[in-house]
Tab-separated table of C-alpha atoms in Angstrom:
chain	number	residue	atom	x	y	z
A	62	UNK	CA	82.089	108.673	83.737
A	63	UNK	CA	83.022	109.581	87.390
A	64	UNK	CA	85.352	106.469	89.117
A	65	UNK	CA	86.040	106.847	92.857
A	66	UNK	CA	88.551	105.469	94.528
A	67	UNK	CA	87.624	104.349	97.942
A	68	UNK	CA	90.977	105.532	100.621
A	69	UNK	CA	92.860	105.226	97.449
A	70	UNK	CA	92.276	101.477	97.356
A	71	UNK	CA	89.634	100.718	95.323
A	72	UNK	CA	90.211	98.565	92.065
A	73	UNK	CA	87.836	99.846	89.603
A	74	UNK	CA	84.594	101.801	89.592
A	75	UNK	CA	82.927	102.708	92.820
A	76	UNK	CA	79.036	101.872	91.615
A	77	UNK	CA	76.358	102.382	94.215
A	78	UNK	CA	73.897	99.668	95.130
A	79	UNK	CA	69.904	100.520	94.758
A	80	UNK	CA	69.776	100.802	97.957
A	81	UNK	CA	71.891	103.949	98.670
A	82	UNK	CA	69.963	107.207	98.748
A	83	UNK	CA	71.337	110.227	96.903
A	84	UNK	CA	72.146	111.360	101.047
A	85	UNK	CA	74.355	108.610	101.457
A	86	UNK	CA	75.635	108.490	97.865
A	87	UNK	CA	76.905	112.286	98.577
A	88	UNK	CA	78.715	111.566	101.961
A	89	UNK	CA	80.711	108.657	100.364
A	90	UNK	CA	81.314	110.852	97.533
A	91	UNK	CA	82.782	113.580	99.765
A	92	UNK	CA	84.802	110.462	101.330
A	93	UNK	CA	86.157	109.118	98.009
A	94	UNK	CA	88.977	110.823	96.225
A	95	UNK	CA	87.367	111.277	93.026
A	96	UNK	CA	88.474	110.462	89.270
A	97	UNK	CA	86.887	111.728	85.894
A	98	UNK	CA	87.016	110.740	82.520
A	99	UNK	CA	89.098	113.151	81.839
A	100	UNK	CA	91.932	111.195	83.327
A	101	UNK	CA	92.400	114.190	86.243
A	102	UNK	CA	92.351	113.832	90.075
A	103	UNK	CA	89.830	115.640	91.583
A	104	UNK	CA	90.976	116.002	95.455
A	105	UNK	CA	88.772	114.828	98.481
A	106	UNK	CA	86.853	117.857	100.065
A	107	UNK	CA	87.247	114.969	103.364
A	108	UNK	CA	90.203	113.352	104.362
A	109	UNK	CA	90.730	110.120	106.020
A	110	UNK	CA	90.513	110.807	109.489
A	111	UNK	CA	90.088	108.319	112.105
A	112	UNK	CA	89.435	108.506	115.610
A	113	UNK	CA	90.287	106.301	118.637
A	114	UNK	CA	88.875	105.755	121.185
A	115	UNK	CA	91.474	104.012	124.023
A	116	UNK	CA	94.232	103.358	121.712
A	117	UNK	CA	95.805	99.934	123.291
A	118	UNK	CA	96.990	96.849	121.933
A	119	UNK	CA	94.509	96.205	118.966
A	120	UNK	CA	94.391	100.603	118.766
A	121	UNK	CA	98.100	101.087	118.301
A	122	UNK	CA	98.574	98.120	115.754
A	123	UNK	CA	95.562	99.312	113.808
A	124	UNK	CA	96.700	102.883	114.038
A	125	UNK	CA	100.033	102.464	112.654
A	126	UNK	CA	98.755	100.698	109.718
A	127	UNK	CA	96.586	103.493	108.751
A	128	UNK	CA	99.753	105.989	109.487
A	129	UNK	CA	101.707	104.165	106.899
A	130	UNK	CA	98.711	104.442	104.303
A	131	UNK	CA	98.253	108.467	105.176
A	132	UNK	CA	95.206	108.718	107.629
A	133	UNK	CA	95.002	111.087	110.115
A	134	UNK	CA	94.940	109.417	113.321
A	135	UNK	CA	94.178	110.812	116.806
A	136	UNK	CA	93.346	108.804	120.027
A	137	UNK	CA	93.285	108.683	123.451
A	138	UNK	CA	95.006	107.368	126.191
A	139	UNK	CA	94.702	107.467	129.970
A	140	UNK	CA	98.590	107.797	130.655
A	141	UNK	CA	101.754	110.175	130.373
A	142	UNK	CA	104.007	107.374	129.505
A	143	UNK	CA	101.433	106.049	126.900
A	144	UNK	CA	101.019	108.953	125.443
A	145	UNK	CA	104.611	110.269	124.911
A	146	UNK	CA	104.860	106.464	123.334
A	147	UNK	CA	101.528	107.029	121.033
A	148	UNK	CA	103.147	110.673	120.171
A	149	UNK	CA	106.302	109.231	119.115
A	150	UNK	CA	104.779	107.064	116.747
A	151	UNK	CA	103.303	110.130	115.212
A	152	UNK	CA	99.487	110.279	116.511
A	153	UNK	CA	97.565	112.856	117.882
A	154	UNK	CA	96.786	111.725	121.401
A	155	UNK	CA	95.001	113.242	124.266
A	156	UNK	CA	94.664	112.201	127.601
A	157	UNK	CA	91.365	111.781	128.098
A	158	UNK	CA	89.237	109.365	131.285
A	159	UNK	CA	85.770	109.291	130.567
A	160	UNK	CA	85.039	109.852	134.354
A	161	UNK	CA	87.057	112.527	134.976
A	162	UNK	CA	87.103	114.438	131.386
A	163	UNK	CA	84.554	116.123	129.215
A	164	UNK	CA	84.522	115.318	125.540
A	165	UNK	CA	85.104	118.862	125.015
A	166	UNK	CA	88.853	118.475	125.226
A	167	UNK	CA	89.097	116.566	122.232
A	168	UNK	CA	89.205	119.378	119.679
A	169	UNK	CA	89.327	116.611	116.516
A	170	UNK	CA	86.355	114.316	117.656
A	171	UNK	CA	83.640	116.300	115.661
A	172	UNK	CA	85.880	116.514	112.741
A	173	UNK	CA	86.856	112.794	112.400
A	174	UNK	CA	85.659	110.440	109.353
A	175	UNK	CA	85.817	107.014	111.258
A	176	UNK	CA	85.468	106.631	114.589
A	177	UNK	CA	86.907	103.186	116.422
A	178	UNK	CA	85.778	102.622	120.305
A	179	UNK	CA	87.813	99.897	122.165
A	180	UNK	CA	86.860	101.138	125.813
A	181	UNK	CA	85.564	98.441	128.007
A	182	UNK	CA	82.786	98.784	130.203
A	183	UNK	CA	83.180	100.148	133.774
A	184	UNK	CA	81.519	98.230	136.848
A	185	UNK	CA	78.372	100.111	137.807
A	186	UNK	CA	78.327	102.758	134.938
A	187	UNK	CA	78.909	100.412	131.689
A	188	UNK	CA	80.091	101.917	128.794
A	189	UNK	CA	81.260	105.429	130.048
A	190	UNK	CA	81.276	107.030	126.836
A	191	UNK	CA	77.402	105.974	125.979
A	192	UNK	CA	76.388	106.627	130.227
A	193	UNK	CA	77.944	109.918	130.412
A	194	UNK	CA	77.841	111.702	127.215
A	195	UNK	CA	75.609	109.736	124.848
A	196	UNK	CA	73.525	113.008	123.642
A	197	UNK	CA	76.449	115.014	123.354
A	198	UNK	CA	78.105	112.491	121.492
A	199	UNK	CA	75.480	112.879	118.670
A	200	UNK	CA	75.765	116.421	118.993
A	201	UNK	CA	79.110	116.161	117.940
A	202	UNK	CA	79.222	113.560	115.401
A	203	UNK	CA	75.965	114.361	113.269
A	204	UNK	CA	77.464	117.612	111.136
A	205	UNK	CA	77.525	114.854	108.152
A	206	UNK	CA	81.267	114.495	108.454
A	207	UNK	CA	81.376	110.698	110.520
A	208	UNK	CA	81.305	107.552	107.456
A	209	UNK	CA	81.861	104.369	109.889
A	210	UNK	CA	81.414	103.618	113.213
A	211	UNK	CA	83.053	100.481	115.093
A	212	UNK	CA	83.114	99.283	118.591
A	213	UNK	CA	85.648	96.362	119.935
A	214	UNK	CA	83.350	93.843	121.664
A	215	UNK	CA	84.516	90.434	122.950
A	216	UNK	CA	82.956	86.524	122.226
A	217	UNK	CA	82.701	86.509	125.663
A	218	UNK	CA	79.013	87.444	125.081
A	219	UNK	CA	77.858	84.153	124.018
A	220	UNK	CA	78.792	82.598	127.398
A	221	UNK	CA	79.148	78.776	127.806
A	222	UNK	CA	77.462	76.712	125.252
A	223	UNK	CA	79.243	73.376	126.465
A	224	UNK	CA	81.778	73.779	123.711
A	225	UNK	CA	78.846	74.139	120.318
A	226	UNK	CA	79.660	76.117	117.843
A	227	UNK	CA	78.260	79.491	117.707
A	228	UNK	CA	78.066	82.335	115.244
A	229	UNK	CA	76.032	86.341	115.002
A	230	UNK	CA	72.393	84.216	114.585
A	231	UNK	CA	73.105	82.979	117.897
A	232	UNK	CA	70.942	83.479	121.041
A	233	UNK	CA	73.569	85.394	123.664
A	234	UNK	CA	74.381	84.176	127.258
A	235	UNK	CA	76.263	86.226	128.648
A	236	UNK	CA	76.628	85.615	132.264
A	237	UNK	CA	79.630	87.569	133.798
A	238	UNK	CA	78.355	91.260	134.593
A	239	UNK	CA	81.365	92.391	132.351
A	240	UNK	CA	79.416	90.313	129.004
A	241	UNK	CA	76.212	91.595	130.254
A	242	UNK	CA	77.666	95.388	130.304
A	243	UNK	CA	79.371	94.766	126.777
A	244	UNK	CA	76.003	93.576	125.585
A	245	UNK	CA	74.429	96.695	126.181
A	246	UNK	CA	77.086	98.815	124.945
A	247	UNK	CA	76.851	96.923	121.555
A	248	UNK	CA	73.588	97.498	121.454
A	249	UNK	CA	73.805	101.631	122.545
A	250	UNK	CA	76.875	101.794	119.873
A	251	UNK	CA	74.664	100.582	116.953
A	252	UNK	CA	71.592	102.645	117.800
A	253	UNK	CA	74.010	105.926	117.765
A	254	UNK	CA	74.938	104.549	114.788
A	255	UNK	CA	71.258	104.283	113.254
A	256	UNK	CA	70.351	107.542	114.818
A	257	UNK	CA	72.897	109.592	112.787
A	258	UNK	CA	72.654	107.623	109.389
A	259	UNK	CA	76.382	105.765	109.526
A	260	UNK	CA	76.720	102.307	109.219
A	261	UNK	CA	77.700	100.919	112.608
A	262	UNK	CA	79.900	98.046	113.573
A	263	UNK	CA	80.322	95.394	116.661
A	264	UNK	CA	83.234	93.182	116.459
A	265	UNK	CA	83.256	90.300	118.602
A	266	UNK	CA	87.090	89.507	119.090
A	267	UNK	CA	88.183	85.886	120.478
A	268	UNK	CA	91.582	86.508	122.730
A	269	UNK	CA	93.855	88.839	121.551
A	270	UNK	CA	97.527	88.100	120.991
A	271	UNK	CA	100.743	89.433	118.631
A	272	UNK	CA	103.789	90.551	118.948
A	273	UNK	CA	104.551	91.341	122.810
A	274	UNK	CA	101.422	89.698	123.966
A	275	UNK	CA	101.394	85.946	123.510
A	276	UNK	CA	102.126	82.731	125.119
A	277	UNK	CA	105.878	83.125	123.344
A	278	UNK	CA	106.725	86.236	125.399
A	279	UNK	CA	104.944	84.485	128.556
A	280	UNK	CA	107.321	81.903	128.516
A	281	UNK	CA	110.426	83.832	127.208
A	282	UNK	CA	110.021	86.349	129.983
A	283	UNK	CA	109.339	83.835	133.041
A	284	UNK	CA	105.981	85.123	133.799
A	285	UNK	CA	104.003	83.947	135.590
A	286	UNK	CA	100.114	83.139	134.872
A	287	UNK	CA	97.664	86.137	136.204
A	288	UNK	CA	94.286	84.690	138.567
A	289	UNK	CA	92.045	85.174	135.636
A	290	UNK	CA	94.731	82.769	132.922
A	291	UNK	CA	94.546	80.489	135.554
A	292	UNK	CA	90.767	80.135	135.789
A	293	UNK	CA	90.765	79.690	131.578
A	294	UNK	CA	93.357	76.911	131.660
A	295	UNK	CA	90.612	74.611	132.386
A	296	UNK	CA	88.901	75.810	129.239
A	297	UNK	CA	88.385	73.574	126.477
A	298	UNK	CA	87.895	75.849	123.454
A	299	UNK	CA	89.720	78.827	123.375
A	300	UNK	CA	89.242	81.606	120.272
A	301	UNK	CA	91.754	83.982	119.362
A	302	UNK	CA	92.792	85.750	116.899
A	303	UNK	CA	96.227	87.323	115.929
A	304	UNK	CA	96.156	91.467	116.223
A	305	UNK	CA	97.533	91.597	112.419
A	306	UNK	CA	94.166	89.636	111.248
A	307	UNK	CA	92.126	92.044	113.570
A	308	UNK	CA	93.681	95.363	111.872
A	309	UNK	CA	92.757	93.294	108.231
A	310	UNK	CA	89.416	92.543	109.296
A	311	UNK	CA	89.252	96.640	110.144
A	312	UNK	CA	90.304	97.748	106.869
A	313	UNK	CA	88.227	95.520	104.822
A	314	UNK	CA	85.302	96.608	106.286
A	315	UNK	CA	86.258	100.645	105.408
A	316	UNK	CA	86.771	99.512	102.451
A	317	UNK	CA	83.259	98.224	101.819
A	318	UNK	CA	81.380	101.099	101.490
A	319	UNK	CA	77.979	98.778	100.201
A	320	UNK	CA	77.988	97.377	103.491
A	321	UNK	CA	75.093	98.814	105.954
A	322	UNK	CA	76.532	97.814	109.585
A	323	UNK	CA	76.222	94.844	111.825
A	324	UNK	CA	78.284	92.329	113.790
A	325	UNK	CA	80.943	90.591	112.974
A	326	UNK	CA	82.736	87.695	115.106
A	327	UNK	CA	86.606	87.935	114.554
A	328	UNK	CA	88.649	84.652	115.268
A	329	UNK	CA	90.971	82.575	113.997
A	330	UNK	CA	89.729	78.885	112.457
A	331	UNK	CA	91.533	76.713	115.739
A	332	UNK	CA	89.395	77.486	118.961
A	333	UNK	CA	92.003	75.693	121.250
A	334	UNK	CA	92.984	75.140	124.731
A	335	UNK	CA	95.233	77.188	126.242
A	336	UNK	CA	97.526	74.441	127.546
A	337	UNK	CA	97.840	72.830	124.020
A	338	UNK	CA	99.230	76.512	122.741
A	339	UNK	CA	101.597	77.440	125.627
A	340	UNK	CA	102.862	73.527	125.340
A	341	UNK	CA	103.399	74.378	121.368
A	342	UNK	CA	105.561	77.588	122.238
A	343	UNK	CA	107.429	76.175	124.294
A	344	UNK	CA	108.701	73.280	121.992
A	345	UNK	CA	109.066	75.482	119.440
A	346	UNK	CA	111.507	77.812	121.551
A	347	UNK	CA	113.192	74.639	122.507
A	348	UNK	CA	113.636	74.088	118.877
A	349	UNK	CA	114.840	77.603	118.021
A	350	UNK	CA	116.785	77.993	120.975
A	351	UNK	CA	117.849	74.780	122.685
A	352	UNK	CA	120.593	75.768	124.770
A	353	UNK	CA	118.589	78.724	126.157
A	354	UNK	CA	115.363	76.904	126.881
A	355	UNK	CA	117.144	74.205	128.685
A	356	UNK	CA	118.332	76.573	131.278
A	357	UNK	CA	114.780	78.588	131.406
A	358	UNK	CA	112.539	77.826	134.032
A	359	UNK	CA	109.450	75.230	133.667
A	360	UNK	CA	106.473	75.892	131.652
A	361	UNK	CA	104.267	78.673	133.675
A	362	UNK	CA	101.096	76.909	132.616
A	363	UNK	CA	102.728	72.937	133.821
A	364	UNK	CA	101.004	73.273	137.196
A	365	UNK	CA	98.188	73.888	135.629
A	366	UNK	CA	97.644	71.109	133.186
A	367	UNK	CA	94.300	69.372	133.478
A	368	UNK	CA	93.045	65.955	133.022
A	369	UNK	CA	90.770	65.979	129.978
A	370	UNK	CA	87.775	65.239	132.359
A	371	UNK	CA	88.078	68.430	133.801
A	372	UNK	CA	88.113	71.124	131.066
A	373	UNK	CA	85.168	73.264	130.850
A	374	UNK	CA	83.141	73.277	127.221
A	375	UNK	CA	82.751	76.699	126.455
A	376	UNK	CA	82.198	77.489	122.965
A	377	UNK	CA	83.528	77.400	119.621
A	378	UNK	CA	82.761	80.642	117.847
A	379	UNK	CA	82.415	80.749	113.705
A	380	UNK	CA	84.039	83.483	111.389
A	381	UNK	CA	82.463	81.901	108.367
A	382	UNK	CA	80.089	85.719	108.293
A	383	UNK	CA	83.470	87.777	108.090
A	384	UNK	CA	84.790	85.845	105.820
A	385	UNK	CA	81.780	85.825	103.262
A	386	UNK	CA	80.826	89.450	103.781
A	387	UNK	CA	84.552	90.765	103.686
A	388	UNK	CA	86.298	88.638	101.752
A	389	UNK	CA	88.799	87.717	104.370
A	390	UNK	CA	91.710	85.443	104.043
A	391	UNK	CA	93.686	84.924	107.448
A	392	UNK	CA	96.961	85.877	107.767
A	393	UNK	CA	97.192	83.327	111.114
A	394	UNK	CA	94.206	81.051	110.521
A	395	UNK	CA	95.896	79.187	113.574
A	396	UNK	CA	97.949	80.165	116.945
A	397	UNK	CA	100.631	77.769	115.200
A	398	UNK	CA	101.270	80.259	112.508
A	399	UNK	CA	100.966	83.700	114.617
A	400	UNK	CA	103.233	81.789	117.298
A	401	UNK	CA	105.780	81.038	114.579
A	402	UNK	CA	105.477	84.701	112.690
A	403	UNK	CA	106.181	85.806	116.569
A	404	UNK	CA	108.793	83.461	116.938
A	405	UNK	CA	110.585	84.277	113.760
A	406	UNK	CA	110.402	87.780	114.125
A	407	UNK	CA	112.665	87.710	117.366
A	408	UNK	CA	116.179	87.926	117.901
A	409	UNK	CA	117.883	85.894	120.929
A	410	UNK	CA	115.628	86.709	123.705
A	411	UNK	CA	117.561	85.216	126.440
A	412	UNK	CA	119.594	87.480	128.142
């Protein structure tokens, strides 16, 4: 009896559902590292390999998860400074601007096994990956070597639903040009997807925060609030979701080989206003740091406190779907526990 071991995490027998072909059945064969009866390890003709497209927040997090589990990650960056950072943490990274490259200067695209775009749209061209090289990117990824496909959308595509919950089954309303253009990139993503036989993925991520890039550091470092937090203070319902549960939700879904594609929404269980969270962190830095926070300066997001009246509904956006279909478990199923995990992991801050 052959056993595969899916990216050398898979608990027991790898058995293929009806509905893989013997195509499909072969390609996640050549993607398993393989186990006999016999007891001996038959090495993968395919190694992990995964490919980044714009390698930022959510990218490096994810990227130096895989790192520590062996993949091969490269990625791309649009910056000398982030890309002697991205090289010192050991990935492949090449500068690369849709606009002003040519996917022909990134010598491991063709060869990669996963492939994860977080590139937002651009005004007037939309996704600039899918508007300027769609056919060649199907050129390059259809030797049979590509297993999973993701893009990194946003729950901004659902649009204001005067704060109802909303999940995948959900008519979309986007109104901002930027939701419309992320939309249609979804939607290009998963047909490159069907078109060369690899399950495709849209994740819909609520806002993004972790370590370096939450309302903890906001206060801690004096900022102050950019146009675009203002205008979402008077939001009522607020998703997020911590980067750590992002990189989880990423992995579990490699790791799922049955699954076919689709879209997932990926936030936390607390859609919350903004002012409630930055009013949290800041009592709990009081807490932690007393003397410190005393002689800080005010709250950045105190002038911008609003009557309850005044918030905007929004929406509330469900993760029960990722949670049935990959079995997740939140590390932060709450800004109160990624704001403490933040918290905790800090050192005195205050110069």
């Amino acid at each position: 009896m052959e056993i595969c071991m899916i990216s050398g995490q898979c608990p027991g027998p790898c058995v293929f559902p009806p509905t893989f072909d013997a195509h499909r059945q072969l390609k996640l064969r050549q993607f398993c590292c393989c186990y006999s009866s016999d007891g001996k390890t038959h090495s993968s003709p395919v190694a992990s390999r995964m490919f980044i497209f714009g390698v930022g927040f959510v990218g490096k997090f994810f990227a130096a998860e895989l790192k520590m589990e062996g993949w091969d990650i490269s990625g791309t960056c649009t910056s000398v400074s982030k890309k002697k950072e991205l090289q010192h943490m050991g990935l492949e990274t090449f500068l690369f601007n849709a606009e002003d490259h040519d996917l022909n200067c990134l010598p491991r695209l063709q060869d990669t096994s996963h492939l994860l775009i977080s590139i937002p749209p651009i005004s007037g061209l939309g996704d600039p990956l899918l508007g300027l090289y769609r056919d060649l990117l199907r050129s390059k990824l259809s030797n049979g070597k590509l297993q999973w496909l993701s893009y990194l959308s946003t729950t901004s595509v659902y649009g204001d639903t005067g704060g109802a919950w909303v999940d995948e089954n959900c008519p979309v309303k986007a109104s901002s040009e930027s939701a419309k253009a992320r939309l249609v990139a979804e939607e290009g993503w998963l047909e490159l997807g069907r078109a060369l036989g690899v399950p495709a993925y849209v994740f819909r991520l609520g806002g993004i925060y972790g370590p370096g890039r939450s309302a903890v550091d906001t206060i801690i470092k004096q900022q102050t609030l950019t146009k675009n937090q203002r205008n979402r203070e008077s939001t009522k319902f607020t998703s997020r979701v911590h980067v750590a549960d992002i990189c989880q939700v990423l992995k579990a879904c490699i790791n799922k080989p049955s699954l076919s594609g689709g879209v997932y929404n990926v936030v936390d269980d607390d859609p919350t206003p903004r002012v409630e969270v930055f009013e949290f962190a800041r009592e709990m830095l009081k807490e932690k740091w007393p003397g410190e926070m005393a002689k800080s300066l005010p709250s950045p997001v105190t002038d911008f406190i609003h009557k309850k009246d005044d918030y905007k509904g929004e929406k509330r956006v469900s993760n029960a779907l990722m949670k049935r279909e990959l079995g997740i478990k939140l590390l932060h199923p709450t800004y109160r526990s990624g704001l403490r995990s933040i918290a905790e992991s800090l050192h005195n801050p205050f110069p």
